[in-house]
Short mmCIF file of C-alpha atoms and ligand atoms in Angstrom, two decimals:
data_model
loop_
_atom_site.label_atom_id
_atom_site.label_comp_id
_atom_site.label_asym_id
_atom_site.label_seq_id
_atom_site.Cartn_x
_atom_site.Cartn_y
_atom_site.Cartn_z
CA MET A 832 -20.83 -0.93 -0.50
CA PHE A 833 -23.87 -2.25 -2.31
CA ASN A 834 -27.38 -1.85 -1.07
CA ASN A 835 -29.30 -4.62 -2.67
CA ASP A 836 -32.60 -3.22 -1.43
CA LEU A 837 -32.05 0.05 -3.32
CA GLU A 838 -35.65 1.39 -3.91
CA VAL A 839 -36.18 3.77 -6.70
CA THR A 840 -38.70 6.46 -6.02
CA LEU A 841 -40.55 8.01 -9.02
CA HIS A 842 -41.34 11.73 -9.14
CA LYS A 843 -42.88 12.47 -12.53
CA ALA A 844 -42.43 15.86 -14.05
CA SER A 845 -45.64 17.94 -13.80
CA ALA A 846 -47.31 19.12 -17.06
CA ASP A 847 -45.67 22.54 -16.73
CA GLN A 848 -42.22 21.09 -16.30
CA LEU A 849 -42.42 19.08 -19.59
CA LYS A 850 -40.15 20.58 -22.20
CA PRO A 851 -40.95 21.11 -25.89
CA LYS A 852 -39.28 18.46 -28.07
CA PRO A 853 -36.54 19.75 -30.45
CA ASP A 854 -36.63 19.62 -34.23
CA GLN A 855 -35.60 16.11 -34.95
CA SER A 856 -34.01 16.80 -38.31
CA ASN A 857 -31.45 19.14 -36.49
CA LEU A 858 -30.48 17.46 -33.23
CA GLY A 859 -26.77 17.81 -33.29
CA PHE A 860 -25.10 16.05 -30.34
CA GLY A 861 -25.87 16.49 -26.71
CA GLN A 862 -27.73 19.77 -26.77
CA PHE A 863 -31.32 18.81 -25.64
CA PHE A 864 -32.06 16.90 -22.52
CA THR A 865 -35.22 14.85 -21.72
CA ASP A 866 -37.81 15.57 -18.98
CA HIS A 867 -36.43 13.12 -16.36
CA MET A 868 -33.12 11.94 -14.93
CA PHE A 869 -32.01 9.19 -12.50
CA THR A 870 -30.03 10.04 -9.36
CA MET A 871 -28.72 8.22 -6.34
CA ARG A 872 -26.28 9.10 -3.57
CA TRP A 873 -23.55 7.21 -1.70
CA ASN A 874 -21.99 7.42 1.69
CA ARG A 875 -20.18 4.88 3.75
CA GLN A 876 -22.80 4.39 6.33
CA GLU A 877 -25.77 3.96 3.96
CA GLY A 878 -24.13 2.74 0.72
CA TRP A 879 -26.17 3.71 -2.28
CA HIS A 880 -29.40 5.37 -1.28
CA ASP A 881 -32.00 8.02 -2.22
CA ALA A 882 -32.32 6.56 -5.72
CA ALA A 883 -34.97 8.49 -7.67
CA ILE A 884 -36.22 9.14 -11.11
CA GLU A 885 -37.18 12.74 -11.02
CA PRO A 886 -37.63 15.80 -13.22
CA TYR A 887 -34.39 16.96 -15.04
CA GLN A 888 -33.08 19.83 -12.93
CA ALA A 889 -29.83 21.56 -11.96
CA PHE A 890 -27.91 20.21 -8.93
CA ALA A 891 -26.78 22.31 -6.00
CA LEU A 892 -23.12 21.46 -5.12
CA ASP A 893 -20.86 22.75 -2.55
CA PRO A 894 -17.95 24.80 -4.08
CA ALA A 895 -15.57 22.50 -2.06
CA ALA A 896 -17.21 19.33 -3.69
CA MET A 897 -14.11 17.18 -4.38
CA VAL A 898 -15.06 16.58 -8.00
CA PHE A 899 -14.20 20.31 -8.71
CA HIS A 900 -10.77 20.08 -7.18
CA TYR A 901 -9.42 16.50 -7.70
CA GLY A 902 -11.46 15.33 -10.63
CA GLN A 903 -13.13 12.16 -9.30
CA ALA A 904 -15.65 11.93 -12.17
CA ILE A 905 -16.42 8.93 -14.48
CA PHE A 906 -19.09 8.46 -17.13
CA GLU A 907 -20.45 6.21 -19.80
CA GLY A 908 -22.07 6.65 -23.15
CA MET A 909 -24.86 4.39 -24.41
CA LYS A 910 -27.80 4.71 -26.60
CA ALA A 911 -31.59 3.84 -26.87
CA TYR A 912 -32.93 3.04 -30.36
CA ARG A 913 -36.52 3.14 -31.80
CA GLY A 914 -37.14 0.03 -33.78
CA PRO A 915 -40.08 -1.32 -35.67
CA ASP A 916 -43.55 -0.98 -34.07
CA ASN A 917 -42.10 1.76 -31.75
CA GLN A 918 -40.09 -0.88 -29.74
CA ILE A 919 -37.30 0.80 -27.81
CA PHE A 920 -33.92 -1.07 -27.41
CA LEU A 921 -30.76 -0.57 -25.45
CA PHE A 922 -27.47 -2.01 -26.85
CA ARG A 923 -25.29 -4.06 -24.38
CA PRO A 924 -26.09 -1.71 -21.51
CA MET A 925 -24.75 -4.17 -18.91
CA ASP A 926 -21.33 -4.06 -20.56
CA ASN A 927 -21.29 -0.22 -20.18
CA PHE A 928 -22.19 -0.56 -16.48
CA ILE A 929 -19.63 -3.20 -15.83
CA ARG A 930 -17.09 -0.91 -17.54
CA MET A 931 -18.15 1.92 -15.38
CA ASN A 932 -17.71 -0.07 -12.28
CA GLU A 933 -14.12 -0.78 -13.40
CA SER A 934 -13.65 2.97 -13.92
CA ALA A 935 -15.07 3.42 -10.45
CA GLN A 936 -12.60 1.04 -9.02
CA ARG A 937 -9.56 2.75 -10.68
CA MET A 938 -10.72 6.10 -9.47
CA CYS A 939 -11.29 5.02 -5.94
CA MET A 940 -15.02 5.49 -6.36
CA PRO A 941 -17.80 3.24 -4.99
CA ARG A 942 -19.09 0.40 -7.27
CA PHE A 943 -22.88 0.32 -7.81
CA PRO A 944 -25.36 -2.58 -8.16
CA LEU A 945 -25.57 -3.42 -11.86
CA ASP A 946 -28.99 -5.01 -11.98
CA ARG A 947 -30.72 -2.30 -9.95
CA VAL A 948 -29.12 0.49 -12.05
CA LEU A 949 -30.10 -1.26 -15.24
CA GLN A 950 -33.67 -1.61 -14.04
CA ALA A 951 -33.65 2.06 -13.10
CA LEU A 952 -32.29 3.01 -16.63
CA ARG A 953 -35.02 0.93 -18.31
CA ALA A 954 -37.65 2.76 -16.33
CA LEU A 955 -36.10 6.08 -17.13
CA VAL A 956 -36.00 5.42 -20.90
CA TYR A 957 -39.54 4.00 -20.70
CA LEU A 958 -40.86 7.10 -19.06
CA ASP A 959 -39.11 9.41 -21.55
CA GLN A 960 -39.70 7.22 -24.60
CA ASP A 961 -41.39 9.95 -26.53
CA TRP A 962 -37.90 11.59 -26.58
CA VAL A 963 -36.39 8.58 -28.49
CA PRO A 964 -36.18 10.11 -32.02
CA ARG A 965 -38.16 8.73 -34.93
CA THR A 966 -35.81 10.22 -37.60
CA PRO A 967 -33.76 7.43 -39.22
CA GLY A 968 -30.40 7.10 -37.64
CA ALA A 969 -31.10 9.49 -34.75
CA THR A 970 -31.06 7.97 -31.25
CA LEU A 971 -31.46 8.81 -27.47
CA TYR A 972 -27.84 9.19 -26.11
CA ILE A 973 -27.61 8.10 -22.48
CA ARG A 974 -24.97 9.53 -20.13
CA PRO A 975 -24.47 7.72 -16.72
CA THR A 976 -22.09 9.82 -14.66
CA MET A 977 -20.67 9.55 -11.04
CA ILE A 978 -18.95 12.49 -9.26
CA ALA A 979 -17.47 13.03 -5.81
CA THR A 980 -19.61 15.45 -3.86
CA GLU A 981 -18.05 15.57 -0.36
CA PRO A 982 -16.90 19.07 0.47
CA ALA A 983 -13.41 18.77 1.52
CA LEU A 984 -9.95 19.82 0.35
CA GLY A 985 -7.63 17.24 1.77
CA LEU A 986 -6.30 15.06 -1.16
CA ARG A 987 -7.89 11.60 -0.62
CA ALA A 988 -10.85 9.67 -1.98
CA ALA A 989 -14.09 11.44 -1.26
CA GLU A 990 -16.72 9.93 1.28
CA ASN A 991 -19.77 11.07 -0.74
CA TYR A 992 -20.84 10.45 -4.29
CA LEU A 993 -23.62 11.30 -6.77
CA PHE A 994 -24.53 8.99 -9.50
CA PHE A 995 -26.87 10.23 -12.27
CA ILE A 996 -28.14 9.36 -15.66
CA ILE A 997 -29.36 11.96 -18.16
CA CYS A 998 -30.55 11.37 -21.70
CA CYS A 999 -30.56 13.47 -24.89
CA PRO A 1000 -31.88 12.96 -28.33
CA VAL A 1001 -28.95 13.07 -30.88
CA GLY A 1002 -28.09 12.97 -34.54
CA ALA A 1003 -24.67 11.88 -35.89
CA TYR A 1004 -21.72 12.77 -33.59
CA TYR A 1005 -19.51 14.14 -36.45
CA SER A 1006 -20.97 16.71 -38.82
CA GLU A 1007 -19.56 14.48 -41.56
CA GLY A 1008 -22.14 11.84 -40.59
CA PHE A 1009 -20.95 8.60 -42.16
CA ALA A 1010 -18.82 10.48 -44.67
CA PRO A 1011 -15.06 9.82 -44.05
CA THR A 1012 -13.24 11.89 -41.35
CA THR A 1013 -9.75 13.39 -41.54
CA ILE A 1014 -7.46 12.51 -38.67
CA TYR A 1015 -4.33 14.28 -37.45
CA VAL A 1016 -1.81 11.84 -36.02
CA GLU A 1017 -0.63 13.57 -32.81
CA GLY A 1018 3.12 13.58 -32.42
CA ASP A 1019 3.52 16.05 -29.42
CA TYR A 1020 0.79 15.53 -26.94
CA VAL A 1021 -0.13 12.11 -25.39
CA ARG A 1022 -3.44 10.91 -24.02
CA SER A 1023 -2.33 8.34 -21.50
CA VAL A 1024 0.70 6.68 -20.01
CA PRO A 1025 1.49 3.13 -18.84
CA GLY A 1026 0.14 2.79 -15.34
CA GLY A 1027 -2.14 5.76 -15.79
CA VAL A 1028 -5.88 5.94 -16.34
CA GLY A 1029 -6.16 5.58 -20.10
CA ASN A 1030 -8.55 2.57 -19.82
CA ALA A 1031 -10.88 4.25 -17.38
CA LYS A 1032 -13.69 6.45 -18.74
CA THR A 1033 -12.81 9.38 -16.43
CA SER A 1034 -13.42 12.99 -17.36
CA GLY A 1035 -9.81 14.04 -16.86
CA ASN A 1036 -8.82 12.03 -19.95
CA TYR A 1037 -11.10 14.04 -21.95
CA ALA A 1038 -9.97 17.35 -20.51
CA ALA A 1039 -6.36 16.31 -21.23
CA SER A 1040 -7.20 15.68 -24.81
CA LEU A 1041 -8.78 19.13 -25.61
CA LYS A 1042 -5.57 20.96 -26.48
CA ALA A 1043 -4.54 18.59 -29.19
CA GLN A 1044 -8.05 18.27 -30.43
CA SER A 1045 -8.66 21.96 -30.89
CA ALA A 1046 -5.25 22.52 -32.54
CA ALA A 1047 -6.22 19.62 -34.97
CA GLN A 1048 -9.64 21.06 -35.62
CA ALA A 1049 -8.20 24.55 -36.15
CA LYS A 1050 -6.16 22.95 -39.04
CA GLY A 1051 -9.32 21.46 -40.50
CA PHE A 1052 -9.02 17.95 -39.11
CA THR A 1053 -11.98 16.04 -37.54
CA GLN A 1054 -10.02 14.50 -34.75
CA VAL A 1055 -6.58 13.36 -33.55
CA LEU A 1056 -5.13 9.90 -33.44
CA TRP A 1057 -3.08 9.29 -30.30
CA LEU A 1058 0.21 7.46 -30.31
CA ASP A 1059 1.72 5.75 -27.24
CA ALA A 1060 3.45 7.90 -24.68
CA VAL A 1061 6.79 6.03 -24.48
CA GLU A 1062 7.90 5.45 -28.04
CA ARG A 1063 5.46 7.69 -29.81
CA ARG A 1064 5.04 5.09 -32.49
CA TYR A 1065 2.25 2.65 -31.40
CA ILE A 1066 -1.27 3.52 -32.37
CA GLU A 1067 -3.69 3.88 -29.44
CA GLU A 1068 -7.07 5.49 -30.21
CA VAL A 1069 -8.85 8.43 -31.74
CA GLY A 1070 -10.15 11.23 -29.43
CA THR A 1071 -13.74 9.91 -29.37
CA SER A 1072 -13.42 6.31 -30.45
CA ASN A 1073 -11.20 3.20 -30.78
CA ILE A 1074 -9.46 2.73 -34.19
CA PHE A 1075 -9.26 -0.12 -36.70
CA PHE A 1076 -7.12 -0.62 -39.89
CA LEU A 1077 -7.81 -3.17 -42.61
CA ILE A 1078 -4.32 -4.01 -44.05
CA ASP A 1079 -3.85 -6.65 -46.65
CA GLY A 1080 -7.02 -8.47 -45.55
CA GLU A 1081 -6.19 -8.31 -41.82
CA LEU A 1082 -8.35 -6.32 -39.58
CA ILE A 1083 -6.17 -4.76 -36.89
CA THR A 1084 -6.97 -2.84 -33.68
CA PRO A 1085 -4.64 -2.04 -30.77
CA PRO A 1086 -4.74 -4.51 -27.83
CA LEU A 1087 -6.33 -3.66 -24.35
CA GLU A 1088 -3.14 -3.10 -22.49
CA GLY A 1089 -4.37 -0.49 -20.09
CA SER A 1090 -3.76 2.76 -22.03
CA ILE A 1091 -6.85 2.63 -24.27
CA LEU A 1092 -10.63 2.45 -23.60
CA PRO A 1093 -12.07 -1.03 -23.84
CA GLY A 1094 -14.86 0.07 -26.23
CA ILE A 1095 -18.15 -1.77 -26.38
CA THR A 1096 -18.50 -0.93 -30.16
CA ARG A 1097 -14.83 -2.01 -30.55
CA ASP A 1098 -15.79 -5.44 -29.01
CA SER A 1099 -18.95 -5.75 -31.20
CA VAL A 1100 -16.86 -4.99 -34.35
CA LEU A 1101 -14.26 -7.64 -33.47
CA GLN A 1102 -17.13 -10.19 -32.98
CA LEU A 1103 -18.92 -9.34 -36.25
CA ALA A 1104 -15.66 -9.35 -38.23
CA ARG A 1105 -14.78 -12.70 -36.72
CA ASP A 1106 -18.33 -13.98 -37.55
CA TRP A 1107 -17.77 -13.02 -41.19
CA GLY A 1108 -14.48 -14.86 -41.41
CA TYR A 1109 -12.07 -11.84 -41.35
CA ARG A 1110 -8.57 -12.31 -40.06
CA VAL A 1111 -8.84 -10.21 -36.87
CA SER A 1112 -5.92 -9.20 -34.75
CA GLU A 1113 -5.78 -7.27 -31.55
CA ARG A 1114 -2.07 -6.36 -31.78
CA ARG A 1115 0.29 -3.45 -31.50
CA LEU A 1116 0.82 -1.63 -34.69
CA THR A 1117 2.95 1.39 -35.47
CA ILE A 1118 2.16 4.45 -37.43
CA ASP A 1119 5.17 3.46 -39.65
CA GLU A 1120 3.38 0.18 -40.47
CA VAL A 1121 0.33 2.09 -41.48
CA ILE A 1122 2.23 4.58 -43.58
CA GLU A 1123 4.14 1.78 -45.28
CA ALA A 1124 0.88 -0.06 -46.06
CA GLY A 1125 -0.44 3.28 -47.49
CA GLU A 1126 2.70 3.50 -49.78
CA LYS A 1127 2.49 -0.11 -50.80
CA GLY A 1128 -1.28 0.12 -51.44
CA THR A 1129 -2.23 -2.52 -48.92
CA LEU A 1130 -3.97 -0.05 -46.49
CA GLN A 1131 -7.50 -0.82 -47.57
CA GLU A 1132 -9.65 0.82 -44.83
CA SER A 1133 -9.55 2.49 -41.47
CA PHE A 1134 -12.50 3.43 -39.23
CA GLY A 1135 -13.22 4.58 -35.68
CA THR A 1136 -15.64 2.85 -33.44
CA GLY A 1137 -17.59 4.27 -30.45
CA THR A 1138 -21.07 4.63 -29.08
CA ALA A 1139 -21.40 8.31 -30.23
CA ALA A 1140 -19.36 7.90 -33.40
CA VAL A 1141 -20.83 4.35 -34.19
CA ILE A 1142 -18.49 3.49 -37.26
CA SER A 1143 -16.76 6.51 -38.61
CA PRO A 1144 -14.64 5.78 -41.68
CA VAL A 1145 -11.24 7.56 -41.93
CA GLY A 1146 -10.62 9.08 -45.35
CA GLU A 1147 -7.23 10.69 -44.60
CA LEU A 1148 -4.49 10.56 -42.02
CA PHE A 1149 -1.92 13.35 -41.59
CA TYR A 1150 1.40 12.50 -40.06
CA GLN A 1151 4.53 14.61 -40.03
CA ASP A 1152 3.57 16.64 -43.12
CA GLU A 1153 2.50 13.53 -44.97
CA ARG A 1154 -1.03 12.86 -46.12
CA ILE A 1155 -2.23 9.34 -46.42
CA ARG A 1156 -5.39 8.89 -48.29
CA ILE A 1157 -7.42 5.78 -47.51
CA ASN A 1158 -9.62 4.16 -50.05
CA ASN A 1159 -9.55 7.28 -52.10
CA GLY A 1160 -11.16 9.22 -49.30
CA THR A 1161 -14.36 7.17 -49.37
CA ALA A 1162 -16.01 4.75 -46.91
CA GLY A 1163 -14.76 1.22 -47.57
CA GLU A 1164 -16.82 -1.94 -48.06
CA LEU A 1165 -16.14 -3.39 -44.56
CA SER A 1166 -16.74 -0.01 -42.78
CA THR A 1167 -20.02 0.23 -44.61
CA ARG A 1168 -21.05 -3.36 -43.97
CA LEU A 1169 -20.20 -2.91 -40.24
CA PHE A 1170 -22.02 0.26 -40.01
CA GLU A 1171 -25.16 -1.22 -41.59
CA GLU A 1172 -25.04 -4.41 -39.57
CA LEU A 1173 -24.59 -2.69 -36.20
CA GLN A 1174 -27.27 -0.15 -36.84
CA ALA A 1175 -29.62 -2.88 -38.02
CA ILE A 1176 -29.04 -4.90 -34.88
CA GLN A 1177 -29.21 -1.82 -32.66
CA PHE A 1178 -32.48 -0.59 -34.23
CA GLY A 1179 -34.04 -4.14 -34.10
CA THR A 1180 -34.34 -4.70 -37.89
CA ARG A 1181 -31.97 -7.61 -38.06
CA GLU A 1182 -31.39 -10.73 -36.08
CA ASP A 1183 -29.31 -10.34 -32.92
CA PRO A 1184 -27.32 -13.50 -32.64
CA HIS A 1185 -25.20 -12.36 -29.73
CA LYS A 1186 -28.17 -11.24 -27.71
CA TRP A 1187 -26.81 -7.52 -27.50
CA ARG A 1188 -30.28 -5.88 -27.56
CA VAL A 1189 -32.27 -5.19 -24.39
CA ARG A 1190 -35.76 -4.29 -24.86
CA VAL A 1191 -37.12 -1.43 -22.80
CA GLY A 1192 -40.63 -1.81 -21.34
C1 LIG B 810 -19.20 8.01 -26.36
O1 LIG B 810 -18.92 7.52 -27.56
O2 LIG B 810 -20.24 7.61 -25.97
C2 LIG B 810 -18.29 8.78 -25.77
O3 LIG B 810 -18.35 8.83 -24.62
C3 LIG B 810 -17.31 9.73 -26.46
C4 LIG B 810 -17.68 11.13 -26.15
C5 LIG B 810 -16.54 12.08 -26.22
C6 LIG B 810 -18.89 11.75 -26.89
#
């Protein structure tokens, strides 16, 4: 149920609640949190209510809160960027919120009023704007989240929810930065199944991926590449991003058929590559096709796309004891051009023909 009169109360942190800012040259990812957060609550009688921007603080939750037991939890990842003259921008925030409402629907959670929440996010980022990093390439990562809070153990959709947005200044997601990653093609574990929740940004998908990710990292790889659960041949996505291949001039990414995340960066890359005249295909492709292209010399580039990862070139794939080097282990021309163009649009230093930027304040 929507409450279109949702009022957002503002409780500013007092001077002694303000936190020291971290060293901007060593932010890492998701380790420091800003002074404020946005919260609102839902129940069937009142819909969304008690919306507030308030000091960042711990929650008190009942041990029986249903999120702990049955995992009704969804989230999003977006960023704020500091541009010229200290302007602050968001990138396609409405698309993230629309996707979050789709995740909510899939997980039997309540949808929320998009405009109101976007307004609240803008107010939150405006209030915490000093936290948006000034170091080149660093950003303010934004994590909208919704969890089931009703204390009850019967298995059903909860009747109470908490929605919150927290923010943290971040550097590059991978320690490699823009340097190419090495990716382990996962042949044993799967991330999602047809009819499952692979296209919802729900926390359980990430929990389910940890086993394979930590095994791959223990072997020295940056991440895993998931294959489909049925035939174990079709390429799906990487642990933290969607995946693209440039093969013989064709830019290919798997189609949105329910098992992969409909990435906002994925969509932006498709649009930019089409604008630039590339042959672009959203189609199924098998790991065998990628290996064959590697052997024939037509596998030109591969890169992951995501809010956290931005564009992360793949320098090497490892599949069934075989190593496939891509572009000699270096970032390719298209990956580099996409990275630069996207960042320039996001940071407000280049034109924004698709109106993706939203100014804060
Ligand atoms: C994002 O790219 O924003 C994500 O949510 C991925 C996350 C695993 C860091």
